[in-house]
Coordinates of C-alpha atoms in Angstrom, one line a residue:
M1152 CA 37.0 41.8 59.4
G1153 CA 34.2 41.1 61.8
I1154 CA 33.3 44.3 63.5
D1155 CA 35.8 46.4 61.5
G1156 CA 35.0 45.5 57.8
N1157 CA 31.9 43.8 56.6
T1158 CA 30.2 43.2 53.3
I1159 CA 26.5 42.7 52.9
L1160 CA 25.6 40.9 49.6
G1161 CA 22.4 41.0 47.8
A1162 CA 19.6 38.5 48.8
K1163 CA 19.4 35.2 47.1
P1164 CA 16.6 35.0 44.6
E1165 CA 13.2 33.6 45.7
K1166 CA 14.3 31.6 48.8
S1167 CA 16.2 34.1 50.9
I1168 CA 14.7 36.4 53.4
G1169 CA 16.7 39.5 54.2
L1170 CA 20.4 40.1 53.4
K1171 CA 23.4 37.9 53.4
Y1172 CA 26.2 39.0 55.7
I1173 CA 29.9 38.4 55.1
G1174 CA 32.3 39.5 57.8
M1175 CA 35.8 40.1 56.3
R1176 CA 39.2 40.7 57.6
N1177 CA 39.9 44.1 56.1
E1178 CA 37.6 47.0 55.2
Q1179 CA 39.2 47.5 51.8
A1180 CA 38.8 43.9 50.8
A1181 CA 35.1 44.0 52.0
C1182 CA 34.6 47.1 49.7
Y1183 CA 36.2 45.2 46.8
A1184 CA 33.9 42.2 47.4
A1185 CA 30.8 44.4 47.6
Q1186 CA 31.5 46.1 44.3
A1187 CA 32.2 42.9 42.6
I1188 CA 28.7 41.6 43.6
G1189 CA 27.4 44.9 42.2
Y1190 CA 29.1 44.1 38.9
L1191 CA 28.0 40.5 38.8
T1192 CA 24.4 41.0 39.8
G1193 CA 23.7 44.5 38.4
K1194 CA 22.6 45.7 42.0
P1195 CA 24.7 47.5 44.5
G1196 CA 26.5 45.4 47.0
V1197 CA 26.7 47.0 50.4
C1198 CA 29.9 47.5 52.5
L1199 CA 29.6 48.3 56.2
G1200 CA 32.5 50.0 58.0
V1201 CA 33.2 51.5 61.4
S1202 CA 34.0 55.1 61.9
G1203 CA 37.2 57.0 61.4
P1204 CA 40.0 54.7 60.2
G1205 CA 37.6 52.0 59.3
M1206 CA 35.8 54.3 56.9
L1207 CA 39.1 55.6 55.5
H1208 CA 40.1 52.0 54.8
C1209 CA 37.1 51.8 52.5
I1210 CA 38.3 54.8 50.4
G1211 CA 40.6 52.6 48.3
G1212 CA 37.7 50.2 47.4
M1213 CA 35.3 53.2 46.8
A1214 CA 37.8 54.8 44.3
N1215 CA 38.2 51.5 42.5
A1216 CA 34.5 51.1 42.1
Q1217 CA 33.9 54.7 41.0
V1218 CA 36.6 54.5 38.4
N1219 CA 35.5 51.0 37.3
C1220 CA 31.8 52.3 37.1
W1221 CA 30.5 49.5 39.4
P1222 CA 27.5 50.0 41.7
L1223 CA 28.4 50.1 45.4
L1224 CA 26.8 51.5 48.6
V1225 CA 29.1 52.2 51.6
I1226 CA 27.6 52.7 55.0
A1227 CA 29.8 53.7 57.9
G1228 CA 29.2 54.7 61.5
S1229 CA 30.7 57.9 62.6
C1230 CA 31.4 60.0 65.7
A1231 CA 28.4 61.1 67.7
E1232 CA 27.3 64.5 66.5
D1233 CA 27.5 66.1 69.9
H1234 CA 31.2 65.0 70.1
E1235 CA 32.2 66.6 66.8
G1236 CA 34.7 69.5 67.1
I1237 CA 35.8 68.5 70.6
G1238 CA 38.0 65.5 69.7
G1239 CA 35.4 62.7 69.6
F1240 CA 36.4 59.0 69.3
Q1241 CA 37.5 58.3 65.7
E1242 CA 36.2 61.7 64.7
W1243 CA 36.8 62.5 61.0
P1244 CA 35.0 64.5 58.3
Q1245 CA 33.8 61.4 56.6
V1246 CA 31.2 62.7 54.2
D1247 CA 33.6 65.4 52.9
S1248 CA 36.4 62.8 52.6
S1249 CA 34.3 60.5 50.5
R1250 CA 32.9 63.0 48.0
M1251 CA 35.8 62.6 45.6
Y1252 CA 35.1 58.9 45.3
C1253 CA 31.3 59.0 45.1
K1254 CA 28.3 59.9 42.9
Y1255 CA 26.3 60.6 46.1
A1256 CA 27.4 61.2 49.7
A1257 CA 25.2 62.2 52.5
R1258 CA 24.4 62.1 56.2
P1259 CA 20.7 61.8 56.9
P1260 CA 19.7 64.8 59.0
S1261 CA 17.2 62.8 61.0
A1262 CA 16.0 59.2 61.5
R1263 CA 12.8 60.1 59.7
L1264 CA 14.7 60.7 56.6
I1265 CA 17.1 57.6 56.6
P1266 CA 14.8 55.7 54.1
L1267 CA 14.8 58.7 51.7
H1268 CA 18.6 58.8 51.6
V1269 CA 19.0 55.0 51.4
E1270 CA 16.6 54.9 48.3
K1271 CA 18.5 57.8 46.7
A1272 CA 21.8 56.2 47.4
V1273 CA 20.8 52.9 45.9
R1274 CA 19.2 54.6 42.9
L1275 CA 22.1 56.9 42.1
A1276 CA 24.7 54.0 42.5
S1277 CA 22.8 52.1 39.7
A1278 CA 21.4 54.8 37.5
G1279 CA 23.1 56.0 34.3
R1280 CA 26.9 55.2 34.7
P1281 CA 27.1 53.2 37.9
G1282 CA 29.2 54.2 40.7
V1283 CA 29.5 54.7 44.5
S1284 CA 27.1 56.1 47.1
Y1285 CA 28.1 56.8 50.7
L1286 CA 25.9 57.1 53.7
D1287 CA 27.2 58.4 57.1
M1288 CA 25.5 57.2 60.3
P1289 CA 26.7 59.0 63.5
G1290 CA 25.9 57.2 66.7
T1291 CA 23.4 59.8 67.8
L1292 CA 21.4 59.3 64.5
L1293 CA 21.4 55.5 65.0
M1294 CA 20.1 55.7 68.6
S1295 CA 17.3 58.1 67.7
E1296 CA 13.6 57.1 67.3
V1297 CA 10.8 58.2 65.1
E1298 CA 7.2 57.3 64.7
E1299 CA 6.8 54.9 61.7
D1300 CA 3.8 56.7 60.2
K1301 CA 5.9 59.8 59.9
V1302 CA 8.5 58.2 57.7
P1303 CA 8.0 59.0 54.0
L1304 CA 8.1 55.8 51.9
D1305 CA 6.2 56.7 48.7
F1306 CA 9.3 56.9 46.5
Y1307 CA 10.0 53.2 46.9
S1308 CA 7.2 52.5 44.4
A1309 CA 9.0 54.3 41.5
E1310 CA 9.3 52.4 38.2
P1311 CA 12.8 51.2 37.2
V1312 CA 14.6 53.3 34.7
S1313 CA 14.1 52.0 31.1
L1314 CA 16.9 51.4 28.6
G1315 CA 18.1 54.5 26.6
H1316 CA 17.6 54.1 22.9
P1317 CA 19.8 55.7 20.2
N1318 CA 19.0 58.3 17.7
P1319 CA 18.2 56.4 14.5
A1320 CA 20.1 58.9 12.4
L1321 CA 23.3 58.1 14.4
V1322 CA 22.7 54.4 13.9
E1323 CA 22.5 55.0 10.2
Q1324 CA 25.8 57.1 10.3
A1325 CA 27.6 54.2 12.2
A1326 CA 26.4 51.7 9.7
K1327 CA 27.6 53.8 6.8
L1328 CA 31.0 54.3 8.4
L1329 CA 31.5 50.6 9.0
T1330 CA 30.4 49.5 5.5
E1331 CA 32.8 52.0 3.9
A1332 CA 35.7 51.1 6.1
Q1333 CA 38.5 48.8 4.8
R1334 CA 39.7 47.7 8.2
P1335 CA 36.9 47.9 10.8
L1336 CA 37.3 46.7 14.4
I1337 CA 34.9 46.2 17.3
I1338 CA 36.3 46.8 20.8
V1339 CA 34.1 45.2 23.6
G1340 CA 34.5 46.5 27.1
K1341 CA 33.3 45.6 30.6
G1342 CA 30.5 48.1 30.2
A1343 CA 29.0 45.7 27.7
A1344 CA 29.3 42.9 30.2
Y1345 CA 27.7 44.9 32.9
G1346 CA 25.0 46.0 30.5
R1347 CA 24.1 42.4 29.7
A1348 CA 24.6 43.1 26.0
E1349 CA 26.2 39.8 25.1
D1350 CA 23.4 38.3 23.0
A1351 CA 23.2 41.5 20.8
I1352 CA 26.9 41.8 20.5
R1353 CA 27.4 38.1 19.6
K1354 CA 24.8 38.4 16.9
L1355 CA 26.4 41.5 15.5
V1356 CA 29.9 39.9 15.4
N1357 CA 28.8 36.6 14.1
T1358 CA 26.7 38.0 11.3
T1359 CA 29.1 40.8 10.1
K1360 CA 32.3 38.9 10.7
I1361 CA 34.0 42.1 11.9
P1362 CA 37.0 41.2 14.0
F1363 CA 36.6 42.1 17.7
L1364 CA 39.0 42.8 20.5
P1365 CA 37.9 42.5 24.1
T1366 CA 39.3 44.6 26.9
P1367 CA 40.4 42.5 30.0
M1368 CA 37.0 42.4 31.7
G1369 CA 35.2 42.5 28.3
K1370 CA 36.4 39.0 27.8
G1371 CA 33.6 36.5 27.4
V1372 CA 31.0 39.0 26.1
V1373 CA 31.9 37.2 22.8
E1374 CA 33.7 33.9 23.4
D1375 CA 37.5 34.2 23.6
E1376 CA 37.6 31.0 21.6
S1377 CA 35.7 32.6 18.8
S1378 CA 37.6 32.6 15.4
L1379 CA 36.7 36.3 15.1
C1380 CA 38.6 37.3 18.3
V1381 CA 41.9 39.0 17.4
S1382 CA 43.4 39.3 21.0
A1383 CA 46.5 37.6 19.7
A1384 CA 47.1 40.4 17.2
R1385 CA 45.9 43.2 19.5
T1386 CA 48.7 45.7 18.7
Q1387 CA 48.3 45.2 14.9
A1388 CA 44.5 45.5 15.1
L1389 CA 44.6 48.8 17.1
L1390 CA 47.3 50.2 14.9
K1391 CA 45.9 49.4 11.5
A1392 CA 42.1 49.8 12.0
D1393 CA 40.5 52.6 10.0
A1394 CA 37.1 52.5 11.9
I1395 CA 36.5 51.3 15.4
L1396 CA 33.2 50.6 17.1
L1397 CA 33.6 51.2 20.8
L1398 CA 31.1 49.2 22.9
G1399 CA 31.3 49.6 26.7
A1400 CA 34.9 50.7 26.7
R1401 CA 36.5 54.1 27.3
L1402 CA 39.5 55.5 25.5
N1403 CA 41.6 55.8 28.6
W1404 CA 45.0 54.4 29.4
M1405 CA 43.9 50.8 28.8
L1406 CA 43.2 51.7 25.1
H1407 CA 46.1 54.1 24.8
F1408 CA 43.7 57.1 24.7
G1409 CA 42.9 56.3 21.0
Q1410 CA 45.9 58.2 20.0
P1411 CA 49.0 57.6 17.8
P1412 CA 51.4 55.8 17.7
R1413 CA 49.1 53.0 19.1
F1414 CA 46.2 54.0 16.7
A1415 CA 46.2 55.2 13.1
P1416 CA 46.1 59.1 13.0
D1417 CA 43.0 59.0 10.7
V1418 CA 41.0 56.3 12.5
K1419 CA 37.4 57.0 12.8
I1420 CA 35.7 56.1 16.2
I1421 CA 32.1 55.2 16.7
Q1422 CA 31.6 55.8 20.5
V1423 CA 28.5 54.4 22.2
D1424 CA 28.1 55.3 25.9
I1425 CA 25.4 55.8 28.5
S1426 CA 27.2 58.8 29.7
P1427 CA 27.6 61.6 27.1
E1428 CA 30.3 63.2 29.3
E1429 CA 32.6 60.5 28.1
F1430 CA 32.4 61.7 24.4
H1431 CA 35.4 63.2 22.8
N1432 CA 37.5 63.1 25.9
S1433 CA 40.9 62.0 24.3
V1434 CA 40.1 62.1 20.6
K1435 CA 37.1 63.4 18.6
S1436 CA 34.7 60.6 17.8
E1437 CA 33.3 60.5 14.3
V1438 CA 30.0 59.3 15.6
A1439 CA 29.0 59.7 19.3
V1440 CA 25.9 57.8 20.3
H1441 CA 24.2 58.3 23.6
S1442 CA 22.5 55.1 24.3
D1443 CA 22.4 51.8 26.3
I1444 CA 24.5 49.2 24.4
S1445 CA 22.0 46.6 23.6
P1446 CA 19.4 48.8 21.8
F1447 CA 22.1 50.4 19.8
V1448 CA 23.7 47.0 18.8
E1449 CA 20.3 45.6 17.9
Q1450 CA 19.5 48.5 15.6
L1451 CA 23.0 48.5 14.0
T1452 CA 22.9 44.8 13.3
N1453 CA 19.6 45.2 11.5
K1454 CA 20.8 48.2 9.6
L1455 CA 23.9 46.3 8.5
A1456 CA 21.8 43.3 7.5
E1457 CA 19.7 45.6 5.3
K1458 CA 23.0 46.7 3.6
K1459 CA 23.9 43.0 3.2
F1460 CA 27.2 43.8 4.9
S1461 CA 29.5 40.8 6.0
M1462 CA 33.3 40.4 5.9
V1463 CA 34.3 36.9 4.8
P1464 CA 37.6 36.2 6.5
S1465 CA 38.8 33.8 3.9
N1466 CA 39.1 36.4 1.1
N1467 CA 39.4 39.7 3.0
N1468 CA 42.8 41.5 3.1
W1469 CA 42.2 42.9 6.6
W1470 CA 41.5 39.4 7.9
K1471 CA 44.6 38.1 6.2
T1472 CA 46.8 40.7 7.8
L1473 CA 45.4 40.0 11.3
S1474 CA 45.5 36.3 10.8
E1475 CA 49.2 36.3 9.8
K1476 CA 50.0 38.4 12.9
Q1477 CA 48.0 36.0 15.1
K1478 CA 49.8 33.0 13.8
A1479 CA 53.2 34.6 14.4
N1480 CA 52.3 35.5 18.0
A1481 CA 50.7 32.2 18.7
A1482 CA 53.9 30.4 17.6
F1483 CA 55.9 32.3 20.3
V1484 CA 53.3 31.5 23.0
K1485 CA 53.1 27.8 21.9
A1486 CA 56.9 27.4 22.0
Q1487 CA 57.0 29.0 25.5
A1488 CA 54.1 27.0 26.8
E1489 CA 55.6 23.7 25.6
N1490 CA 58.8 24.4 27.5
T1491 CA 58.1 22.6 30.7
S1492 CA 61.7 22.7 32.0
V1493 CA 62.1 23.6 35.7
P1494 CA 62.0 26.3 36.9
L1495 CA 58.8 26.8 34.8
N1496 CA 57.9 30.0 32.9
Y1497 CA 54.5 31.8 33.0
Y1498 CA 53.2 30.4 29.7
A1499 CA 53.8 26.8 30.7
V1500 CA 52.0 27.4 34.0
F1501 CA 49.0 29.2 32.4
K1502 CA 48.6 26.5 29.7
T1503 CA 48.5 23.9 32.4
I1504 CA 45.9 25.7 34.4
Q1505 CA 43.8 26.5 31.4
D1506 CA 43.8 22.8 30.3
N1507 CA 42.8 21.6 33.8
I1508 CA 40.1 23.9 35.0
P1509 CA 36.4 23.9 33.9
K1510 CA 35.9 26.1 30.9
D1511 CA 33.1 28.1 32.6
S1512 CA 35.2 29.0 35.6
V1513 CA 35.1 32.5 37.0
I1514 CA 38.7 33.8 36.8
V1515 CA 40.0 36.4 39.2
S1516 CA 43.5 37.6 38.4
E1517 CA 45.9 40.2 39.8
G1518 CA 49.6 40.8 39.9
A1519 CA 51.9 42.3 37.3
N1520 CA 53.1 39.7 34.8
T1521 CA 50.7 37.2 36.4
M1522 CA 47.7 39.2 35.4
D1523 CA 49.1 40.5 32.1
I1524 CA 50.3 37.2 30.6
G1525 CA 47.3 35.4 32.1
R1526 CA 44.9 37.5 30.1
G1527 CA 45.9 35.9 26.9
M1528 CA 46.3 32.4 28.3
L1529 CA 43.3 32.0 30.6
L1530 CA 40.2 32.2 28.4
N1531 CA 36.7 33.3 29.1
N1532 CA 33.7 32.2 27.0
Q1533 CA 31.0 33.7 29.2
P1534 CA 30.5 37.3 30.2
R1535 CA 31.2 38.6 33.7
H1536 CA 33.6 35.7 34.3
R1537 CA 36.8 37.6 34.6
L1538 CA 37.6 40.0 37.5
D1539 CA 40.9 41.8 37.6
A1540 CA 42.6 45.1 38.4
G1541 CA 40.3 47.0 36.1
T1542 CA 40.5 50.7 35.1
F1543 CA 42.0 51.8 38.4
G1544 CA 44.9 49.3 38.0
T1545 CA 44.5 48.1 41.5
M1546 CA 46.9 45.2 41.4
G1547 CA 49.3 43.5 43.7
G1548 CA 52.4 44.3 41.7
Y1549 CA 53.1 47.6 43.5
Y1550 CA 53.4 48.8 47.0
I1551 CA 51.5 52.0 47.1
Y1552 CA 47.9 50.9 46.8
G1553 CA 47.3 48.9 49.9
V1554 CA 45.0 45.9 50.0
K1555 CA 44.5 44.3 46.6
V1556 CA 41.3 43.2 44.8
G1557 CA 42.0 39.5 44.3
P1558 CA 40.7 37.7 47.4
G1559 CA 37.8 40.2 47.8
F1560 CA 36.7 39.7 44.3
A1561 CA 37.1 35.9 44.7
I1562 CA 34.9 35.9 47.8
A1563 CA 32.2 37.8 46.0
A1564 CA 32.4 35.6 42.9
A1565 CA 32.1 32.4 45.1
M1566 CA 29.0 33.8 46.7
W1567 CA 27.6 34.7 43.4
C1568 CA 28.2 31.2 42.1
R1569 CA 26.6 29.7 45.2
D1570 CA 23.4 31.6 44.7
Y1571 CA 23.2 32.0 40.9
A1572 CA 25.3 29.3 39.4
P1573 CA 25.7 26.3 41.7
G1574 CA 28.7 24.1 40.9
K1575 CA 30.6 26.8 39.0
R1576 CA 34.2 27.3 40.1
V1577 CA 36.2 30.4 41.0
V1578 CA 39.9 30.3 40.2
C1579 CA 41.9 33.2 41.8
V1580 CA 45.3 33.5 40.2
E1581 CA 47.6 35.8 42.2
G1582 CA 51.2 36.9 41.9
D1583 CA 53.1 36.3 45.2
S1584 CA 53.3 40.0 45.8
A1585 CA 49.6 40.4 45.3
F1586 CA 48.7 37.6 47.6
G1587 CA 50.8 39.1 50.4
F1588 CA 48.5 42.2 50.6
S1589 CA 45.3 40.4 51.5
G1590 CA 46.2 36.7 52.0
M1591 CA 44.3 36.4 55.3
E1592 CA 41.0 36.6 53.5
L1593 CA 41.8 32.9 53.2
E1594 CA 40.3 32.6 56.6
T1595 CA 37.1 34.3 55.4
M1596 CA 36.9 31.7 52.6
F1597 CA 37.1 28.9 55.2
R1598 CA 34.6 30.5 57.5
Y1599 CA 32.0 30.7 54.8
K1600 CA 32.9 27.4 53.1
L1601 CA 33.8 29.0 49.8
P1602 CA 35.6 26.6 47.4
V1603 CA 37.8 29.1 45.9
V1604 CA 41.0 27.7 44.2
V1605 CA 43.7 30.1 45.0
I1606 CA 46.8 29.8 42.8
I1607 CA 49.9 31.7 43.6
V1608 CA 52.3 32.2 40.7
N1609 CA 55.5 32.7 42.8
N1610 CA 58.5 34.3 41.1
N1611 CA 60.0 35.8 44.3
G1612 CA 59.2 39.3 43.4
I1613 CA 57.4 42.1 41.5
Y1614 CA 57.8 41.6 37.7
S1615 CA 60.9 39.7 38.5
G1616 CA 62.7 38.4 41.6
L1617 CA 65.9 36.6 42.6
D1618 CA 66.5 33.0 42.9
K1619 CA 66.8 31.7 46.5
E1620 CA 70.6 31.4 46.5
T1621 CA 71.3 34.9 45.1
F1622 CA 68.7 36.4 47.5
K1623 CA 70.5 34.8 50.5
E1624 CA 73.9 36.0 49.3
L1625 CA 72.6 39.6 49.1
Q1626 CA 71.1 39.3 52.5
D1627 CA 74.2 37.9 54.0
G1628 CA 76.3 40.6 52.4
G1629 CA 75.3 43.5 54.6
D1630 CA 72.3 45.5 55.8
P1631 CA 69.3 44.0 54.0
T1632 CA 67.7 47.4 53.7
Q1633 CA 70.7 48.4 51.6
M1634 CA 71.2 45.2 49.7
T1635 CA 67.8 44.0 48.9
P1636 CA 66.4 45.1 45.5
P1637 CA 63.0 46.9 45.9
T1638 CA 61.3 44.5 43.5
S1639 CA 62.5 41.4 45.2
L1640 CA 60.6 39.3 47.8
S1641 CA 62.0 36.4 49.9
G1642 CA 62.9 33.4 47.8
E1643 CA 60.6 30.4 47.5
V1644 CA 58.1 31.4 50.3
H1645 CA 56.0 28.4 51.2
Y1646 CA 52.6 30.1 51.1
E1647 CA 50.9 26.8 50.8
K1648 CA 51.7 26.2 54.5
M1649 CA 49.0 28.8 55.4
M1650 CA 46.6 25.9 54.9
E1651 CA 48.0 24.2 57.9
M1652 CA 46.4 27.0 60.1
F1653 CA 43.1 25.4 59.2
N1654 CA 44.3 21.8 59.6
E1655 CA 44.4 21.4 55.8
T1656 CA 47.1 20.7 53.3
G1657 CA 48.2 23.1 50.5
Y1658 CA 50.1 22.2 47.4
L1659 CA 53.7 23.2 46.4
C1660 CA 54.3 22.7 42.7
R1661 CA 57.5 23.0 40.5
T1662 CA 56.4 20.9 37.6
T1663 CA 53.4 20.9 35.2
D1664 CA 52.6 17.3 36.4
E1665 CA 52.4 18.6 40.1
I1666 CA 50.1 21.5 38.9
K1667 CA 47.8 19.0 37.2
D1668 CA 47.6 16.8 40.2
A1669 CA 47.0 19.8 42.6
L1670 CA 44.2 21.2 40.4
K1671 CA 42.6 17.7 40.2
K1672 CA 42.5 17.6 44.0
A1673 CA 41.4 21.2 44.3
M1674 CA 38.5 20.8 41.9
A1675 CA 37.3 17.8 43.9
T1676 CA 37.0 20.1 47.0
T1677 CA 33.6 21.7 47.1
D1678 CA 33.2 23.2 50.7
K1679 CA 36.5 24.9 51.4
P1680 CA 39.2 26.9 49.6
S1681 CA 42.4 25.2 48.1
L1682 CA 45.8 26.9 47.8
I1683 CA 48.4 26.0 45.2
N1684 CA 51.8 27.7 45.4
I1685 CA 53.6 27.3 42.0
L1686 CA 57.4 28.2 42.0
I1687 CA 58.5 29.6 38.7
D1688 CA 61.7 31.1 37.2
P1689 CA 62.2 34.4 38.9
Q1690 CA 63.3 35.9 35.6
S1691 CA 60.5 34.6 33.5
N1692 CA 58.9 37.4 31.6
R1693 CA 56.3 38.2 28.9
K1694 CA 56.6 38.2 25.1
P1695 CA 58.7 41.3 24.0
Q1696 CA 56.5 44.3 23.4
T1697 CA 56.3 46.4 20.2
F1698 CA 55.4 49.3 22.3
N1699 CA 55.8 50.2 26.0
W1700 CA 52.6 48.8 27.7
L1701 CA 51.7 52.3 29.0
T1702 CA 51.4 55.0 26.4
E1703 CA 53.8 57.8 27.2
S1704 CA 52.8 61.4 28.0
K1705 CA 52.9 63.8 25.1
L1706 CA 54.0 66.7 27.4

């Protein structure tokens, strides 16, 4: 947002001097971009905001990063200290307002102590379970001066924090529980991706043949295309497992709290976490291990190898049960995906996208059905290659959250690709509602020459909309505020025409052939974004669910 909302990304390795600056159109989107950089690099991204309303716009992004456990530093200007309490310009109690959404929030009391607080803010954002730090910089502080030799800098030479290793007795307990289980399951979360534990976890899965289930952003830690992945039988796997190894995931709403009816009442949980405060939150874990993931998994793999433990899918009843369920679910998806009649359904759209994008693409996804169905259809075979609504559920299917994560995440991912993985593509798949919240970040993508492929899956609404003719009839029938359903958006909006603002051409698609052609042209574009608007059946929906997607309260 230029002066109003900015992101500073980490410096490029070796060649770069100083920091990279990305000026964005909205503070909240800038905050989302900065935290995504933190997740992708393991080092906090920095979001700069102006005082008062600018800083308050950052709050949504700060909350998202704190709940997601991603490292982020937010720095905002604030009202001059001598104007506080008398109605200063954009005066607001910013430090107090941010404390709920931070691990650390402070206003340096003098210019001499700014480095001390910056070091502490960066360290606390990264140490232990990552999160958010906020630094408040009033105008009077920024205009003050101090002699350089009086600024304490010794703490910058501190050694980095080493990995936490598990208690060997707990590793033994975990191995014993898994070897005695009849139906073990490994759940891989985004904490495993952030912890760079993919090599250790892949070795564990491939040597033991224990079925694994990734959470949405745990996808790619072990390849989605692995024969040991049971995402297509998720409900069955959770419901029937008698022992679960939880790696980098929390038993929150995304995993139905680990409670019946989604889990077996007698399931035994092995919980591995860098934060012991997470233990036994929703259910009592059988084994709770305070450790970084990689050291634990490496020791567990060795211990299971000593016990000569391995499940052979071809003659194992647990694998037979899961395989049968996977085949049944895959048959439904295949039938839907092969139905290319117009208007298209979600499954046909996603299959066409999956078949026509590079397999190592970074996929950003948000929306309601767009994100939910896309999880199973758009595959990731590398870690940290999927960014979506996350633990906080910040997605564009609802009105109440403000700016959405998609474009901000996509900008961060494109910058990460430019610096760390040249040639890799970012595909940002948005529902039409989601895109409407922060679509003007398209200009940011043009300004910084970011070749993000933005795909809008347009169903004229939230979850479901109305066809163009029905929508017009309702609007013509009386007061639109009385006649328009709250989940409906305007019919067949031509979002692709936004590209004309930049003297470029977007793509409007109704058929799978048109999608293929648009993706081919988009992938050939390497110095600017592309926008593909896909019109689908407004009533297209997901596969019928065995359970409600959100576990109901027991109260």
